[in-house]
Amino acid sequence: MLTPIQLQQQRRRRAPPSLKQQYQQYILQRIEGFKNSIPRDELLRIGDEAVAEMDATAEGQFVLTEVLMQDSVDRLIRKRLALRSYRRWCEQFRALRSAQREPMHWGVDARCPVAGVLPRIEAGDTAIVIGAGAQAHACLLAAHDMEVIFLGGDLVSVDQVEALIATESLANNFTAYVAMLGQWLPPLPSLVHLVVLDSSVLEELSPPSRRDLISELQSSTEAAGVHVILPGNHSLAPEAFLNLYEDWSREDEPGGGRRSSSSKSHGIRLSRVARQNDTQKSESKTHDRRA
């Protein structure tokens, strides 16, 4: 993720996956989704059909292997699904992705701190999004080619966001977990660029659990990483949790100022103050990940 200064300097960004790569991922997703949606007996019948077709055309010229069998089954499923050609897919993909990258597509307010950080995202950056109230923001970040890890406190919220992600064809860069927030988290990546928190999650935790959760997330965040706390459906505003970020810098809201005390908060964005040794560690982790 770029810092505001790097954004102003128009630093060269990491290249996103090519359209060819994304098309192959689209094909594989649809095929695997079909396999998971049909009874085993039907899948076996497709396998028998593949064997019969190969026996009829090969005339004993090669040995039937598991790889050849898999390829033949996938080809039959692709034919059955009548998947779009690469050219047609590209035309529709570009239009769809362009719409998905707009906050409005997900019902996200343009004044939200997450919207303000979108220009700084590089393809392949990692985001952790926590809480049912941040589902739309998780989808928005996935549309910007971030590797998104969503943590929900119950199966309902995880199922909801996974269904939305699948419908919008964004599953390539998305993983969701049911986590016991404040007690247990899945293994987190060693390098996290952005954390988005629904403040309702923090309000429901005891003060010690709340501090432990934030501390763990902060320790996984890169040297110049960003945390966003969104307003929840409870009484406390995001600003109530600023005491958990004593060594972090609060970034101004779009427009250059902060909200008045009488206006509703759209959330707060905080950036980690990078020290020299932190920056060196972050660069080392980034190098190791790309190697």
XYZ file of C-alpha atoms in Angstrom:
291
model
C 0.000 0.000 0.000
C 1.244 3.439 -0.893
C 1.691 6.176 1.670
C 0.088 9.569 0.923
C 3.516 10.909 -0.077
C 4.154 7.983 -2.441
C 0.725 8.547 -3.968
C 1.564 12.191 -4.646
C 4.877 11.134 -6.168
C 2.991 8.681 -8.419
C 5.293 5.842 -7.441
C 5.174 2.867 -9.787
C 2.658 0.289 -8.588
C 2.782 -3.490 -8.593
C 1.124 -4.919 -11.683
C -2.256 -6.642 -11.170
C -2.854 -10.178 -12.488
C -3.211 -10.288 -16.265
C -6.631 -10.682 -17.838
C -5.571 -14.111 -19.105
C -4.799 -15.213 -15.543
C -8.093 -13.865 -14.258
C -9.989 -15.571 -17.079
C -8.423 -18.919 -16.199
C -9.374 -18.355 -12.560
C -12.945 -17.591 -13.664
C -13.099 -20.861 -15.648
C -11.683 -22.913 -12.759
C -14.085 -21.315 -10.270
C -17.118 -22.102 -12.383
C -16.005 -25.696 -12.974
C -15.245 -26.340 -9.296
C -18.499 -24.662 -8.291
C -20.408 -26.973 -10.630
C -18.649 -30.050 -9.238
C -19.545 -29.020 -5.694
C -23.183 -28.414 -6.620
C -24.018 -31.821 -8.120
C -24.449 -35.265 -6.495
C -21.479 -37.613 -6.606
C -23.372 -40.042 -8.862
C -23.782 -37.365 -11.530
C -20.092 -36.458 -11.330
C -19.191 -40.129 -11.786
C -21.436 -40.286 -14.847
C -19.534 -37.356 -16.351
C -16.340 -39.281 -15.623
C -17.676 -42.324 -17.443
C -18.606 -40.119 -20.378
C -15.075 -38.704 -20.453
C -13.558 -42.212 -20.427
C -15.818 -43.352 -23.263
C -14.985 -40.290 -25.335
C -11.248 -40.723 -24.821
C -11.390 -44.456 -25.649
C -13.235 -43.675 -28.865
C -10.780 -41.040 -30.080
C -7.417 -42.194 -28.732
C -7.437 -45.718 -30.223
C -5.032 -46.876 -27.551
C -2.371 -44.312 -28.393
C -1.816 -43.215 -24.789
C -2.266 -44.478 -21.262
C -5.264 -43.027 -19.462
C -3.852 -41.057 -16.524
C -5.524 -39.183 -13.698
C -4.398 -35.871 -15.190
C -5.863 -36.670 -18.604
C -9.052 -37.849 -16.957
C -9.334 -34.620 -14.941
C -8.747 -32.474 -18.015
C -11.378 -34.385 -19.974
C -13.966 -34.069 -17.204
C -13.277 -30.337 -16.878
C -13.653 -29.892 -20.631
C -17.031 -31.655 -20.612
C -18.237 -29.509 -17.686
C -17.057 -26.343 -19.427
C -18.997 -27.379 -22.527
C -22.088 -28.148 -20.447
C -21.925 -24.758 -18.716
C -21.432 -22.953 -22.056
C -18.879 -20.617 -20.451
C -18.108 -17.362 -22.196
C -15.211 -17.042 -24.602
C -12.186 -15.010 -23.520
C -13.204 -12.056 -25.717
C -16.776 -11.897 -24.405
C -15.595 -12.413 -20.846
C -13.109 -9.511 -21.157
C -15.796 -7.137 -22.362
C -18.126 -7.976 -19.489
C -15.348 -8.254 -16.886
C -13.991 -4.763 -17.507
C -17.440 -3.197 -17.160
C -18.281 -5.213 -14.060
C -14.977 -4.583 -12.291
C -15.174 -0.867 -13.040
C -18.587 -0.738 -11.335
C -17.436 -2.896 -8.407
C -14.592 -0.513 -7.647
C -17.004 2.329 -6.952
C -18.060 2.618 -3.275
C -21.631 3.381 -4.391
C -21.893 -0.104 -5.934
C -21.754 -1.551 -2.403
C -23.692 1.183 -0.648
C -20.507 2.579 0.900
C -20.550 6.324 1.565
C -17.906 8.214 -0.432
C -16.995 10.002 2.817
C -16.101 6.701 4.491
C -12.386 6.452 5.448
C -12.138 3.204 3.471
C -13.109 5.054 0.293
C -10.378 7.579 1.006
C -7.676 4.918 1.100
C -8.624 3.191 -2.190
C -6.219 5.222 -4.405
C -3.309 3.982 -2.263
C -4.023 0.263 -2.718
C -1.683 -1.901 -4.764
C -2.706 -5.241 -6.248
C -1.857 -8.033 -3.825
C -1.999 -5.904 -0.659
C -3.567 -7.706 2.289
C -6.600 -6.494 4.253
C -8.265 -7.905 7.368
C -11.915 -6.920 7.697
C -13.759 -7.646 10.939
C -17.447 -7.548 11.761
C -20.803 -7.917 10.033
C -21.084 -4.160 9.573
C -18.014 -4.189 7.320
C -19.194 -6.788 4.788
C -19.671 -4.248 1.986
C -16.231 -2.800 2.634
C -14.683 -6.270 2.355
C -16.257 -6.678 -1.089
C -15.097 -3.227 -2.163
C -11.504 -4.035 -1.199
C -11.622 -7.410 -2.978
C -12.709 -5.571 -6.138
C -9.501 -3.530 -5.845
C -7.417 -6.732 -6.028
C -6.615 -6.877 -2.319
C -6.172 -10.216 -0.576
C -9.078 -9.924 1.865
C -9.501 -11.941 5.058
C -12.942 -11.468 6.604
C -13.510 -12.371 10.262
C -17.070 -12.728 11.485
C -18.302 -13.494 14.967
C -20.925 -15.969 13.743
C -21.650 -18.282 10.835
C -24.522 -16.122 9.554
C -22.330 -13.103 8.794
C -19.670 -15.290 7.174
C -22.244 -17.077 4.987
C -23.742 -13.732 3.950
C -20.480 -12.203 2.806
C -19.327 -15.404 1.086
C -22.582 -15.557 -0.874
C -22.186 -11.917 -1.936
C -18.560 -12.449 -2.923
C -19.499 -15.516 -4.997
C -22.345 -13.672 -6.739
C -19.985 -10.837 -7.684
C -17.220 -13.232 -8.872
C -14.667 -11.927 -6.366
C -13.791 -15.166 -4.604
C -10.235 -15.409 -5.960
C -8.826 -13.006 -3.369
C -11.226 -13.656 -0.504
C -11.165 -15.879 2.595
C -13.686 -15.816 5.465
C -13.508 -17.302 8.960
C -15.788 -17.576 11.944
C -13.600 -16.263 14.778
C -14.112 -15.974 18.513
C -13.165 -12.313 18.546
C -11.321 -11.399 21.695
C -10.506 -15.062 22.395
C -9.271 -16.708 19.187
C -8.195 -15.581 15.737
C -7.049 -17.691 12.791
C -3.360 -17.394 11.891
C -2.847 -13.901 10.494
C -0.507 -13.018 7.618
C 2.885 -11.698 8.662
C 2.311 -8.578 6.576
C -1.055 -6.762 6.710
C -1.540 -3.439 4.941
C -5.078 -2.501 5.975
C -7.395 -3.430 8.859
C -11.076 -2.452 8.815
C -13.065 -2.841 12.030
C -16.782 -2.563 12.718
C -16.821 -0.654 16.021
C -19.758 -2.786 17.214
C -17.288 -5.658 17.552
C -15.061 -3.602 19.831
C -17.961 -2.357 21.921
C -19.135 -5.907 22.622
C -15.733 -6.967 23.987
C -14.455 -6.422 27.498
C -11.732 -3.738 27.755
C -8.906 -6.296 28.194
C -10.138 -8.407 25.246
C -10.572 -5.277 23.160
C -7.010 -4.172 23.838
C -5.633 -7.660 23.142
C -7.446 -7.818 19.796
C -6.183 -4.407 18.680
C -2.669 -5.194 19.891
C -2.566 -8.417 17.868
C -3.819 -6.656 14.751
C -1.329 -3.834 15.203
C 1.572 -6.271 15.550
C 0.655 -7.800 12.169
C 0.374 -4.444 10.400
C 3.192 -3.221 8.170
C 5.294 -0.220 9.124
C 3.112 2.362 7.340
C -0.123 0.359 7.460
C -3.597 1.733 8.039
C -6.459 0.851 10.397
C -10.020 2.048 9.858
C -12.707 1.925 12.540
C -16.244 2.184 11.173
C -19.329 3.365 13.054
C -21.409 0.448 14.318
C -25.016 0.052 15.348
C -24.302 0.671 19.031
C -23.890 3.824 21.085
C -20.125 4.399 20.978
C -18.602 6.340 18.082
C -15.332 5.165 16.513
C -13.542 8.051 18.237
C -14.191 6.305 21.574
C -11.442 3.807 20.706
C -8.684 6.276 19.904
C -7.018 5.453 23.230
C -6.080 2.059 21.729
C -3.926 3.847 19.134
C -1.679 6.056 21.249
C 1.361 5.667 18.964
C -0.588 5.982 15.712
C -1.387 9.067 13.654
C -4.983 9.965 12.838
C -5.521 10.934 9.208
C -7.886 13.738 8.324
C -11.211 13.011 6.677
C -11.677 13.886 2.979
C -11.827 17.652 2.568
C -8.927 18.285 4.912
C -10.766 18.559 8.186
C -12.350 16.525 10.923
C -16.010 16.308 11.706
C -17.667 18.696 14.116
C -18.782 17.362 17.472
C -22.428 17.536 16.374
C -22.069 15.623 13.098
C -22.216 11.876 12.687
C -18.900 10.063 12.357
C -18.191 8.238 9.118
C -15.337 6.441 10.855
C -11.694 7.159 11.596
C -8.522 6.247 9.739
C -5.239 5.798 11.566
C -1.780 5.152 10.169
C 1.078 3.497 11.934
C 3.974 5.866 12.535
C 6.838 4.103 10.783
C 10.180 3.973 12.567
C 13.361 3.203 10.638
C 13.747 -0.339 11.987
C 10.038 -1.045 11.345
C 10.409 0.074 7.740
C 13.403 -2.195 7.226
C 11.482 -5.179 8.635
C 8.465 -4.395 6.440
C 10.606 -4.139 3.307
C 12.291 -7.442 4.203
C 8.906 -9.181 4.590
C 7.709 -7.737 1.264
C 10.878 -8.967 -0.457
C 10.487 -12.452 1.051
C 6.851 -12.635 -0.044
C 7.647 -11.677 -3.653
C 10.682 -14.007 -3.898
